[in-house]
Amino acid sequence: MNYLRLLLLCCGVLFSFAAQAQSKITGVALDSVTHEPLAFASVFLANTTLGATTTEKGEFEFPRVPKGTYDIVGSYVGYRLGKQTITVESTPLKLTINLAPTGNQLGEVVVRPEPNKPEQYRQFATLFLGGSTFSEQCHISNPDDVRVMLDDSTQELTARTKEFLQIDNDALGYRLKYYGLYFAYDKEAGSITYYGQPVFEEMKPRDEGQRRLWAANRLAAYTGSFMHFLRCVYTNRLEAGSFLTQQVKVMPNPRYERAQQQREALLAAGAAGAYSPAEKDSLRRWSREAPELATLYSEPRPIDSLRRMKPNGRTYLRYTGELQVAHFGEAPDPRFKQPMNTLGYSRTPFPPLRQVSRLQLTDGEAEIQADGSLRNPLAVAIGGYWGFEKIGEFLPYDYVPTGMPAPARAPAARPVRRR
């Protein structure tokens, strides 16, 4: 299973609480060397639509910010990004964001990067934006601001930006500025990693029809998404959100190493001649051996086997092995060509419309926040359908859905007998 690392009902209940637990953020953006205020700098809360421009005195204000942990980022031409991690509680916050100038030192030689190779840039754009219907309507408007490189020895494709990468999502009506982007594609492992500090801007619809279309598309992107799932875990409403969680046990395949040895030996011996039908059949059979075997436990997992709540109220995604998550009631995107993972046998038939994903914890547990974000986005690797959905379905964490469809019920988890 290949994974995508990154670095969602009844949300009326969740966000009625969030709307009450808000606070105010004020502050000033300064030059870190001269301590002079930076007028008209951009300040934003990463992964949200919350942004502000500083006054002539370098001051900024966010009057209502929901409770949670955020990266607050300052950006100014000719300066490096200034970033702080903050936790918003009931008490107002007053901050100072220091930005370091990037001006050339006396005698410094500036090396201009070579232009991107077209084939490498196209590969990056395809992998980063994704291949879904919504991804097809995403456009990078400043391609010259991203530097794409391919390591000849490892074949790892990486991309970075000096300031930000701008993506216009014409399907969802967002302009996304991805500051400090780091992207890496490991071809051998089949994994993609990307992170940074993105901010969302609402695009202006040309008419009422486009406004309604964007609202419908945003709801479609949200329903069944990873953010939707995390919000349902946080509020213990997986069944209401039409989610089914199952445990997957992964173990090494004892036949894999032997099959690889036999395959390599036959390939080496027959390099100068044709293979017999029996040898061709053996090569096909050996090449199909996977390095790992996965066993799916079809019974739904109870919430206390997925979620751990500490006495201080902090909530964690925590489980053993891997987790398979199915969302019911929505067909997969027509551009998703992979076979959907099986759900195993069930006495109660599963709904036919579903999207199936896999989760793997990289740090033992991952803290979930009320808005459906992870405190450490790299603490979870995702595969299956969620690995297919990328920037085309990317929503801000302050997105609030309206008009959620009625849940397509999944089989309820059975009580766990304690011994």
PDB file of C-alpha atoms in Angstrom, residues 120-405:
ATOM      1  CA  GLN A 120       9.930  17.410 -14.327  1.00  0.00           C
ATOM      2  CA  TYR A 121       7.643  20.391 -13.744  1.00  0.00           C
ATOM      3  CA  ARG A 122       4.703  18.569 -15.377  1.00  0.00           C
ATOM      4  CA  GLN A 123       5.300  15.546 -13.145  1.00  0.00           C
ATOM      5  CA  PHE A 124       5.374  17.743 -10.033  1.00  0.00           C
ATOM      6  CA  ALA A 125       2.208  19.617 -11.032  1.00  0.00           C
ATOM      7  CA  THR A 126       0.333  16.375 -11.749  1.00  0.00           C
ATOM      8  CA  LEU A 127       1.376  14.734  -8.480  1.00  0.00           C
ATOM      9  CA  PHE A 128       0.761  17.855  -6.370  1.00  0.00           C
ATOM     10  CA  LEU A 129      -2.581  18.946  -7.814  1.00  0.00           C
ATOM     11  CA  GLY A 130      -3.889  15.384  -8.214  1.00  0.00           C
ATOM     12  CA  GLY A 131      -5.884  13.670 -10.931  1.00  0.00           C
ATOM     13  CA  SER A 132      -9.476  14.130  -9.741  1.00  0.00           C
ATOM     14  CA  THR A 133     -12.241  16.019 -11.532  1.00  0.00           C
ATOM     15  CA  PHE A 134     -11.711  19.020  -9.226  1.00  0.00           C
ATOM     16  CA  SER A 135      -7.921  18.814  -9.631  1.00  0.00           C
ATOM     17  CA  GLU A 136      -8.376  19.209 -13.384  1.00  0.00           C
ATOM     18  CA  GLN A 137      -9.827  22.658 -12.634  1.00  0.00           C
ATOM     19  CA  CYS A 138      -6.793  23.792 -10.587  1.00  0.00           C
ATOM     20  CA  HIS A 139      -4.174  26.029 -12.182  1.00  0.00           C
ATOM     21  CA  ILE A 140      -0.755  27.134 -10.917  1.00  0.00           C
ATOM     22  CA  SER A 141      -0.531  30.817 -11.842  1.00  0.00           C
ATOM     23  CA  ASN A 142       3.166  31.397 -10.974  1.00  0.00           C
ATOM     24  CA  PRO A 143       5.074  28.319 -12.242  1.00  0.00           C
ATOM     25  CA  ASP A 144       8.372  30.224 -12.422  1.00  0.00           C
ATOM     26  CA  ASP A 145       8.344  30.646  -8.621  1.00  0.00           C
ATOM     27  CA  VAL A 146       8.743  26.928  -7.942  1.00  0.00           C
ATOM     28  CA  ARG A 147      12.063  25.111  -8.256  1.00  0.00           C
ATOM     29  CA  VAL A 148      11.718  21.454  -9.270  1.00  0.00           C
ATOM     30  CA  MET A 149      14.730  19.122  -9.002  1.00  0.00           C
ATOM     31  CA  LEU A 150      15.332  15.428  -9.682  1.00  0.00           C
ATOM     32  CA  ASP A 151      18.066  13.569  -7.790  1.00  0.00           C
ATOM     33  CA  ASP A 152      19.799  11.407 -10.394  1.00  0.00           C
ATOM     34  CA  SER A 153      20.991   8.844  -7.819  1.00  0.00           C
ATOM     35  CA  THR A 154      17.794   8.357  -5.794  1.00  0.00           C
ATOM     36  CA  GLN A 155      15.286   9.474  -8.482  1.00  0.00           C
ATOM     37  CA  GLU A 156      13.549  11.560  -5.794  1.00  0.00           C
ATOM     38  CA  LEU A 157      11.642  14.516  -7.228  1.00  0.00           C
ATOM     39  CA  THR A 158      11.540  17.592  -4.974  1.00  0.00           C
ATOM     40  CA  ALA A 159      10.027  21.064  -5.301  1.00  0.00           C
ATOM     41  CA  ARG A 160      10.427  24.221  -3.225  1.00  0.00           C
ATOM     42  CA  THR A 161       9.249  27.809  -3.426  1.00  0.00           C
ATOM     43  CA  LYS A 162      11.112  30.958  -2.429  1.00  0.00           C
ATOM     44  CA  GLU A 163       7.897  32.698  -1.386  1.00  0.00           C
ATOM     45  CA  PHE A 164       4.616  31.012  -2.316  1.00  0.00           C
ATOM     46  CA  LEU A 165       2.956  28.901  -4.983  1.00  0.00           C
ATOM     47  CA  GLN A 166      -0.428  30.213  -6.092  1.00  0.00           C
ATOM     48  CA  ILE A 167      -3.162  27.792  -7.151  1.00  0.00           C
ATOM     49  CA  ASP A 168      -6.554  28.933  -8.455  1.00  0.00           C
ATOM     50  CA  ASN A 169      -9.148  26.240  -7.779  1.00  0.00           C
ATOM     51  CA  ASP A 170     -11.956  27.007 -10.224  1.00  0.00           C
ATOM     52  CA  ALA A 171     -13.960  24.025  -8.917  1.00  0.00           C
ATOM     53  CA  LEU A 172     -14.144  25.192  -5.283  1.00  0.00           C
ATOM     54  CA  GLY A 173     -13.712  28.953  -5.705  1.00  0.00           C
ATOM     55  CA  TYR A 174     -10.530  29.299  -3.643  1.00  0.00           C
ATOM     56  CA  ARG A 175      -7.239  30.980  -4.451  1.00  0.00           C
ATOM     57  CA  LEU A 176      -4.603  29.107  -2.494  1.00  0.00           C
ATOM     58  CA  LYS A 177      -1.233  30.656  -1.684  1.00  0.00           C
ATOM     59  CA  TYR A 178       1.109  27.911  -0.460  1.00  0.00           C
ATOM     60  CA  TYR A 179       3.958  29.602   1.407  1.00  0.00           C
ATOM     61  CA  GLY A 180       7.204  27.754   2.131  1.00  0.00           C
ATOM     62  CA  LEU A 181       6.167  24.723   0.076  1.00  0.00           C
ATOM     63  CA  TYR A 182       8.299  21.595   0.342  1.00  0.00           C
ATOM     64  CA  PHE A 183       7.306  18.673  -1.901  1.00  0.00           C
ATOM     65  CA  ALA A 184       9.006  15.297  -2.337  1.00  0.00           C
ATOM     66  CA  TYR A 185       8.092  12.258  -4.441  1.00  0.00           C
ATOM     67  CA  ASP A 186       9.945   9.015  -3.694  1.00  0.00           C
ATOM     68  CA  LYS A 187       9.370   6.879  -6.763  1.00  0.00           C
ATOM     69  CA  GLU A 188      10.806   3.695  -5.230  1.00  0.00           C
ATOM     70  CA  ALA A 189       8.636   3.910  -2.108  1.00  0.00           C
ATOM     71  CA  GLY A 190       5.667   5.311  -4.045  1.00  0.00           C
ATOM     72  CA  SER A 191       5.173   8.035  -1.430  1.00  0.00           C
ATOM     73  CA  ILE A 192       4.478  11.772  -1.665  1.00  0.00           C
ATOM     74  CA  THR A 193       5.245  14.227   1.131  1.00  0.00           C
ATOM     75  CA  TYR A 194       4.362  17.916   1.100  1.00  0.00           C
ATOM     76  CA  TYR A 195       3.905  20.626   3.692  1.00  0.00           C
ATOM     77  CA  GLY A 196       4.063  24.387   4.143  1.00  0.00           C
ATOM     78  CA  GLN A 197       1.872  27.257   5.302  1.00  0.00           C
ATOM     79  CA  PRO A 198      -1.079  27.691   2.907  1.00  0.00           C
ATOM     80  CA  VAL A 199      -3.704  30.411   3.144  1.00  0.00           C
ATOM     81  CA  PHE A 200      -7.063  30.447   1.338  1.00  0.00           C
ATOM     82  CA  GLU A 201      -8.688  33.437  -0.345  1.00  0.00           C
ATOM     83  CA  GLU A 202     -12.335  33.384  -1.439  1.00  0.00           C
ATOM     84  CA  MET A 203     -12.642  33.969  -5.184  1.00  0.00           C
ATOM     85  CA  LYS A 204     -15.434  36.233  -6.410  1.00  0.00           C
ATOM     86  CA  PRO A 205     -18.158  34.338  -8.319  1.00  0.00           C
ATOM     87  CA  ARG A 206     -19.242  35.814 -11.649  1.00  0.00           C
ATOM     88  CA  ASP A 207     -22.916  35.205 -10.845  1.00  0.00           C
ATOM     89  CA  GLU A 208     -25.296  33.457  -8.432  1.00  0.00           C
ATOM     90  CA  GLY A 209     -25.112  30.216 -10.414  1.00  0.00           C
ATOM     91  CA  GLN A 210     -21.361  29.964  -9.916  1.00  0.00           C
ATOM     92  CA  ARG A 211     -21.713  30.783  -6.203  1.00  0.00           C
ATOM     93  CA  ARG A 212     -24.167  27.873  -5.775  1.00  0.00           C
ATOM     94  CA  LEU A 213     -21.913  25.568  -7.812  1.00  0.00           C
ATOM     95  CA  TRP A 214     -18.907  26.372  -5.622  1.00  0.00           C
ATOM     96  CA  ALA A 215     -20.971  25.745  -2.468  1.00  0.00           C
ATOM     97  CA  ALA A 216     -22.112  22.355  -3.813  1.00  0.00           C
ATOM     98  CA  ASN A 217     -18.590  21.392  -4.874  1.00  0.00           C
ATOM     99  CA  ARG A 218     -17.143  22.357  -1.492  1.00  0.00           C
ATOM    100  CA  LEU A 219     -19.722  20.188   0.250  1.00  0.00           C
ATOM    101  CA  ALA A 220     -18.913  17.295  -2.107  1.00  0.00           C
ATOM    102  CA  ALA A 221     -15.182  17.727  -1.400  1.00  0.00           C
ATOM    103  CA  TYR A 222     -15.820  17.797   2.353  1.00  0.00           C
ATOM    104  CA  THR A 223     -18.208  14.836   2.577  1.00  0.00           C
ATOM    105  CA  GLY A 224     -16.194  11.708   3.298  1.00  0.00           C
ATOM    106  CA  SER A 225     -12.874  13.589   3.381  1.00  0.00           C
ATOM    107  CA  PHE A 226     -10.069  13.076   5.868  1.00  0.00           C
ATOM    108  CA  MET A 227     -11.072  16.332   7.615  1.00  0.00           C
ATOM    109  CA  HIS A 228     -14.683  15.082   7.848  1.00  0.00           C
ATOM    110  CA  PHE A 229     -13.460  11.793   9.329  1.00  0.00           C
ATOM    111  CA  LEU A 230     -11.267  13.482  11.963  1.00  0.00           C
ATOM    112  CA  ARG A 231     -14.112  15.746  13.048  1.00  0.00           C
ATOM    113  CA  CYS A 232     -16.341  12.693  13.452  1.00  0.00           C
ATOM    114  CA  VAL A 233     -13.680  10.896  15.509  1.00  0.00           C
ATOM    115  CA  TYR A 234     -13.278  13.997  17.690  1.00  0.00           C
ATOM    116  CA  THR A 235     -17.032  14.206  18.372  1.00  0.00           C
ATOM    117  CA  ASN A 236     -17.649  10.413  18.462  1.00  0.00           C
ATOM    118  CA  ARG A 237     -20.060  10.554  15.518  1.00  0.00           C
ATOM    119  CA  LEU A 238     -18.546   8.096  13.034  1.00  0.00           C
ATOM    120  CA  GLU A 239     -21.832   6.296  12.374  1.00  0.00           C
ATOM    121  CA  ALA A 240     -23.704   9.586  11.872  1.00  0.00           C
ATOM    122  CA  GLY A 241     -20.968  10.589   9.428  1.00  0.00           C
ATOM    123  CA  SER A 242     -21.440   7.328   7.451  1.00  0.00           C
ATOM    124  CA  PHE A 243     -17.955   6.028   8.293  1.00  0.00           C
ATOM    125  CA  LEU A 244     -16.901   2.429   8.900  1.00  0.00           C
ATOM    126  CA  THR A 245     -13.509   1.746  10.494  1.00  0.00           C
ATOM    127  CA  GLN A 246     -11.801  -1.653  10.326  1.00  0.00           C
ATOM    128  CA  GLN A 247      -8.466  -2.929  11.582  1.00  0.00           C
ATOM    129  CA  VAL A 248      -5.812  -4.202   9.177  1.00  0.00           C
ATOM    130  CA  LYS A 249      -2.929  -6.377  10.356  1.00  0.00           C
ATOM    131  CA  VAL A 250       0.181  -6.156   8.161  1.00  0.00           C
ATOM    132  CA  MET A 251       2.992  -8.723   8.333  1.00  0.00           C
ATOM    133  CA  PRO A 252       5.988  -9.671   6.154  1.00  0.00           C
ATOM    134  CA  ASN A 253       5.309 -12.116   3.314  1.00  0.00           C
ATOM    135  CA  PRO A 254       7.509 -15.187   3.934  1.00  0.00           C
ATOM    136  CA  ARG A 255       7.374 -16.096   0.227  1.00  0.00           C
ATOM    137  CA  TYR A 256       8.526 -12.708  -1.068  1.00  0.00           C
ATOM    138  CA  GLU A 257      12.310 -13.019  -0.655  1.00  0.00           C
ATOM    139  CA  ARG A 258      12.387 -16.527  -2.143  1.00  0.00           C
ATOM    140  CA  ALA A 259      10.247 -15.442  -5.109  1.00  0.00           C
ATOM    141  CA  GLN A 260      12.537 -12.465  -5.760  1.00  0.00           C
ATOM    142  CA  GLN A 261      15.630 -14.686  -5.719  1.00  0.00           C
ATOM    143  CA  GLN A 262      14.075 -17.174  -8.126  1.00  0.00           C
ATOM    144  CA  ARG A 263      12.876 -14.411 -10.439  1.00  0.00           C
ATOM    145  CA  GLU A 264      16.268 -12.668 -10.545  1.00  0.00           C
ATOM    146  CA  ALA A 265      18.093 -15.961 -11.165  1.00  0.00           C
ATOM    147  CA  LEU A 266      15.810 -16.869 -14.058  1.00  0.00           C
ATOM    148  CA  LEU A 267      16.087 -13.387 -15.568  1.00  0.00           C
ATOM    149  CA  ALA A 268      19.892 -13.546 -15.392  1.00  0.00           C
ATOM    150  CA  ALA A 269      20.060 -17.061 -16.885  1.00  0.00           C
ATOM    151  CA  GLY A 270      17.659 -16.305 -19.722  1.00  0.00           C
ATOM    152  CA  ALA A 271      18.911 -12.868 -20.689  1.00  0.00           C
ATOM    153  CA  ALA A 272      20.302 -14.072 -24.033  1.00  0.00           C
ATOM    154  CA  GLY A 273      17.431 -16.318 -25.063  1.00  0.00           C
ATOM    155  CA  ALA A 274      13.666 -16.728 -25.102  1.00  0.00           C
ATOM    156  CA  TYR A 275      11.718 -18.051 -22.135  1.00  0.00           C
ATOM    157  CA  SER A 276       9.547 -21.119 -22.289  1.00  0.00           C
ATOM    158  CA  PRO A 277       5.812 -20.805 -21.527  1.00  0.00           C
ATOM    159  CA  ALA A 278       6.415 -22.399 -18.114  1.00  0.00           C
ATOM    160  CA  GLU A 279       9.219 -19.922 -17.333  1.00  0.00           C
ATOM    161  CA  LYS A 280       7.056 -16.973 -18.397  1.00  0.00           C
ATOM    162  CA  ASP A 281       4.295 -18.223 -16.108  1.00  0.00           C
ATOM    163  CA  SER A 282       6.779 -18.492 -13.208  1.00  0.00           C
ATOM    164  CA  LEU A 283       8.057 -14.954 -13.814  1.00  0.00           C
ATOM    165  CA  ARG A 284       4.496 -13.589 -13.738  1.00  0.00           C
ATOM    166  CA  ARG A 285       3.688 -15.524 -10.563  1.00  0.00           C
ATOM    167  CA  TRP A 286       6.858 -14.423  -8.740  1.00  0.00           C
ATOM    168  CA  SER A 287       6.396 -10.770  -9.750  1.00  0.00           C
ATOM    169  CA  ARG A 288       2.938 -10.773  -8.139  1.00  0.00           C
ATOM    170  CA  GLU A 289       4.296 -11.669  -4.683  1.00  0.00           C
ATOM    171  CA  ALA A 290       3.986  -8.642  -2.404  1.00  0.00           C
ATOM    172  CA  PRO A 291       6.596  -7.878   0.289  1.00  0.00           C
ATOM    173  CA  GLU A 292       3.812  -7.677   2.900  1.00  0.00           C
ATOM    174  CA  LEU A 293       0.541  -9.486   3.583  1.00  0.00           C
ATOM    175  CA  ALA A 294      -2.493  -7.708   4.998  1.00  0.00           C
ATOM    176  CA  THR A 295      -5.322  -9.284   6.983  1.00  0.00           C
ATOM    177  CA  LEU A 296      -8.559  -7.327   7.263  1.00  0.00           C
ATOM    178  CA  TYR A 297     -10.769  -7.709  10.344  1.00  0.00           C
ATOM    179  CA  SER A 298     -14.239  -6.932   8.977  1.00  0.00           C
ATOM    180  CA  GLU A 299     -15.880  -6.075  12.326  1.00  0.00           C
ATOM    181  CA  PRO A 300     -16.289  -2.304  12.834  1.00  0.00           C
ATOM    182  CA  ARG A 301     -13.851  -0.889  15.371  1.00  0.00           C
ATOM    183  CA  PRO A 302     -15.402   0.732  18.478  1.00  0.00           C
ATOM    184  CA  ILE A 303     -14.498   4.360  19.117  1.00  0.00           C
ATOM    185  CA  ASP A 304     -12.398   3.570  22.208  1.00  0.00           C
ATOM    186  CA  SER A 305     -10.057   1.478  20.030  1.00  0.00           C
ATOM    187  CA  LEU A 306      -9.398   4.502  17.760  1.00  0.00           C
ATOM    188  CA  ARG A 307      -9.488   7.499  20.047  1.00  0.00           C
ATOM    189  CA  ARG A 308      -7.740   8.346  23.286  1.00  0.00           C
ATOM    190  CA  MET A 309      -8.867  11.279  25.385  1.00  0.00           C
ATOM    191  CA  LYS A 310      -6.564  12.663  28.050  1.00  0.00           C
ATOM    192  CA  PRO A 311      -7.829  14.183  31.321  1.00  0.00           C
ATOM    193  CA  ASN A 312      -6.865  17.648  30.023  1.00  0.00           C
ATOM    194  CA  GLY A 313      -9.363  17.242  27.161  1.00  0.00           C
ATOM    195  CA  ARG A 314      -6.846  16.683  24.367  1.00  0.00           C
ATOM    196  CA  THR A 315      -7.917  14.026  21.864  1.00  0.00           C
ATOM    197  CA  TYR A 316      -5.695  11.589  19.966  1.00  0.00           C
ATOM    198  CA  LEU A 317      -6.076   9.212  17.053  1.00  0.00           C
ATOM    199  CA  ARG A 318      -4.515   6.003  18.362  1.00  0.00           C
ATOM    200  CA  TYR A 319      -4.836   2.387  17.243  1.00  0.00           C
ATOM    201  CA  THR A 320      -2.788  -0.720  16.548  1.00  0.00           C
ATOM    202  CA  GLY A 321      -1.759  -1.899  13.089  1.00  0.00           C
ATOM    203  CA  GLU A 322      -3.319  -0.018  10.192  1.00  0.00           C
ATOM    204  CA  LEU A 323      -6.806   1.390   9.876  1.00  0.00           C
ATOM    205  CA  GLN A 324      -9.161   1.031   6.929  1.00  0.00           C
ATOM    206  CA  VAL A 325     -11.866   3.691   6.663  1.00  0.00           C
ATOM    207  CA  ALA A 326     -14.879   3.427   4.358  1.00  0.00           C
ATOM    208  CA  HIS A 327     -17.289   6.277   3.718  1.00  0.00           C
ATOM    209  CA  PHE A 328     -20.724   5.364   2.384  1.00  0.00           C
ATOM    210  CA  GLY A 329     -23.240   7.224   0.264  1.00  0.00           C
ATOM    211  CA  GLU A 330     -20.952   8.798  -2.340  1.00  0.00           C
ATOM    212  CA  ALA A 331     -19.493   7.262  -5.490  1.00  0.00           C
ATOM    213  CA  PRO A 332     -15.758   7.621  -6.123  1.00  0.00           C
ATOM    214  CA  ASP A 333     -14.523  10.184  -8.617  1.00  0.00           C
ATOM    215  CA  PRO A 334     -14.748   8.762 -12.177  1.00  0.00           C
ATOM    216  CA  ARG A 335     -11.019   9.425 -12.615  1.00  0.00           C
ATOM    217  CA  PHE A 336     -10.176   7.057  -9.719  1.00  0.00           C
ATOM    218  CA  LYS A 337      -9.109   3.956 -11.651  1.00  0.00           C
ATOM    219  CA  GLN A 338      -7.759   1.743  -8.847  1.00  0.00           C
ATOM    220  CA  PRO A 339      -9.844  -1.165  -7.534  1.00  0.00           C
ATOM    221  CA  MET A 340     -11.527  -0.175  -4.272  1.00  0.00           C
ATOM    222  CA  ASN A 341     -10.315  -2.112  -1.226  1.00  0.00           C
ATOM    223  CA  THR A 342     -12.593  -4.893  -0.039  1.00  0.00           C
ATOM    224  CA  LEU A 343     -14.578  -4.527   3.200  1.00  0.00           C
ATOM    225  CA  GLY A 344     -14.720  -8.248   3.933  1.00  0.00           C
ATOM    226  CA  TYR A 345     -17.778 -10.291   4.849  1.00  0.00           C
ATOM    227  CA  SER A 346     -20.666  -8.743   6.770  1.00  0.00           C
ATOM    228  CA  ARG A 347     -24.010 -10.205   7.837  1.00  0.00           C
ATOM    229  CA  THR A 348     -25.465  -6.773   7.101  1.00  0.00           C
ATOM    230  CA  PRO A 349     -24.730  -5.854   3.464  1.00  0.00           C
ATOM    231  CA  PHE A 350     -22.595  -2.772   3.017  1.00  0.00           C
ATOM    232  CA  PRO A 351     -24.052   0.115   0.966  1.00  0.00           C
ATOM    233  CA  PRO A 352     -22.801  -0.135  -2.639  1.00  0.00           C
ATOM    234  CA  LEU A 353     -21.615   3.503  -2.932  1.00  0.00           C
ATOM    235  CA  ARG A 354     -18.409   3.891  -0.972  1.00  0.00           C
ATOM    236  CA  GLN A 355     -14.894   5.300  -0.870  1.00  0.00           C
ATOM    237  CA  VAL A 356     -12.250   3.267   0.972  1.00  0.00           C
ATOM    238  CA  SER A 357      -9.004   4.634   2.417  1.00  0.00           C
ATOM    239  CA  ARG A 358      -6.132   3.451   4.623  1.00  0.00           C
ATOM    240  CA  LEU A 359      -4.393   5.158   7.547  1.00  0.00           C
ATOM    241  CA  GLN A 360      -1.020   4.460   9.120  1.00  0.00           C
ATOM    242  CA  LEU A 361       0.298   6.229  12.219  1.00  0.00           C
ATOM    243  CA  THR A 362       3.936   7.299  11.941  1.00  0.00           C
ATOM    244  CA  ASP A 363       4.379   8.478  15.549  1.00  0.00           C
ATOM    245  CA  GLY A 364       2.224   6.056  17.563  1.00  0.00           C
ATOM    246  CA  GLU A 365      -0.562   8.601  17.973  1.00  0.00           C
ATOM    247  CA  ALA A 366      -1.736  11.837  16.395  1.00  0.00           C
ATOM    248  CA  GLU A 367      -3.465  14.685  18.221  1.00  0.00           C
ATOM    249  CA  ILE A 368      -6.771  15.799  16.640  1.00  0.00           C
ATOM    250  CA  GLN A 369      -8.140  19.311  16.978  1.00  0.00           C
ATOM    251  CA  ALA A 370     -11.813  20.275  16.914  1.00  0.00           C
ATOM    252  CA  ASP A 371     -11.577  21.728  13.394  1.00  0.00           C
ATOM    253  CA  GLY A 372     -10.514  18.353  11.957  1.00  0.00           C
ATOM    254  CA  SER A 373      -6.819  19.126  11.687  1.00  0.00           C
ATOM    255  CA  LEU A 374      -3.825  17.274  13.118  1.00  0.00           C
ATOM    256  CA  ARG A 375      -1.434  19.120  15.385  1.00  0.00           C
ATOM    257  CA  ASN A 376       1.348  17.315  13.491  1.00  0.00           C
ATOM    258  CA  PRO A 377       0.180  16.679   9.893  1.00  0.00           C
ATOM    259  CA  LEU A 378       3.074  14.261   9.264  1.00  0.00           C
ATOM    260  CA  ALA A 379       1.967  11.961  12.103  1.00  0.00           C
ATOM    261  CA  VAL A 380      -0.389  10.084   9.742  1.00  0.00           C
ATOM    262  CA  ALA A 381       0.228   8.567   6.309  1.00  0.00           C
ATOM    263  CA  ILE A 382      -2.843   8.108   4.121  1.00  0.00           C
ATOM    264  CA  GLY A 383      -3.486   5.799   1.191  1.00  0.00           C
ATOM    265  CA  GLY A 384      -6.330   4.456  -0.894  1.00  0.00           C
ATOM    266  CA  TYR A 385      -8.999   6.981  -1.856  1.00  0.00           C
ATOM    267  CA  TRP A 386      -7.711   9.777   0.404  1.00  0.00           C
ATOM    268  CA  GLY A 387      -4.295   9.347  -1.202  1.00  0.00           C
ATOM    269  CA  PHE A 388      -5.953  10.045  -4.555  1.00  0.00           C
ATOM    270  CA  GLU A 389      -7.610  13.256  -3.326  1.00  0.00           C
ATOM    271  CA  LYS A 390      -5.103  16.106  -3.193  1.00  0.00           C
ATOM    272  CA  ILE A 391      -5.160  19.877  -3.824  1.00  0.00           C
ATOM    273  CA  GLY A 392      -8.343  19.650  -5.909  1.00  0.00           C
ATOM    274  CA  GLU A 393     -10.316  18.741  -2.744  1.00  0.00           C
ATOM    275  CA  PHE A 394      -8.228  20.791  -0.265  1.00  0.00           C
ATOM    276  CA  LEU A 395     -10.457  22.877   2.040  1.00  0.00           C
ATOM    277  CA  PRO A 396      -9.593  25.408   4.767  1.00  0.00           C
ATOM    278  CA  TYR A 397      -9.909  24.208   8.349  1.00  0.00           C
ATOM    279  CA  ASP A 398     -12.470  26.929   9.092  1.00  0.00           C
ATOM    280  CA  TYR A 399     -14.837  25.515   6.462  1.00  0.00           C
ATOM    281  CA  VAL A 400     -18.313  24.898   7.907  1.00  0.00           C
ATOM    282  CA  PRO A 401     -20.570  22.579   5.839  1.00  0.00           C
ATOM    283  CA  THR A 402     -24.239  23.276   5.327  1.00  0.00           C
ATOM    284  CA  GLY A 403     -26.863  20.962   3.862  1.00  0.00           C
ATOM    285  CA  MET A 404     -25.070  17.701   4.695  1.00  0.00           C
ATOM    286  CA  PRO A 405     -26.691  14.660   3.013  1.00  0.00           C
TER     287      PRO A 405
END
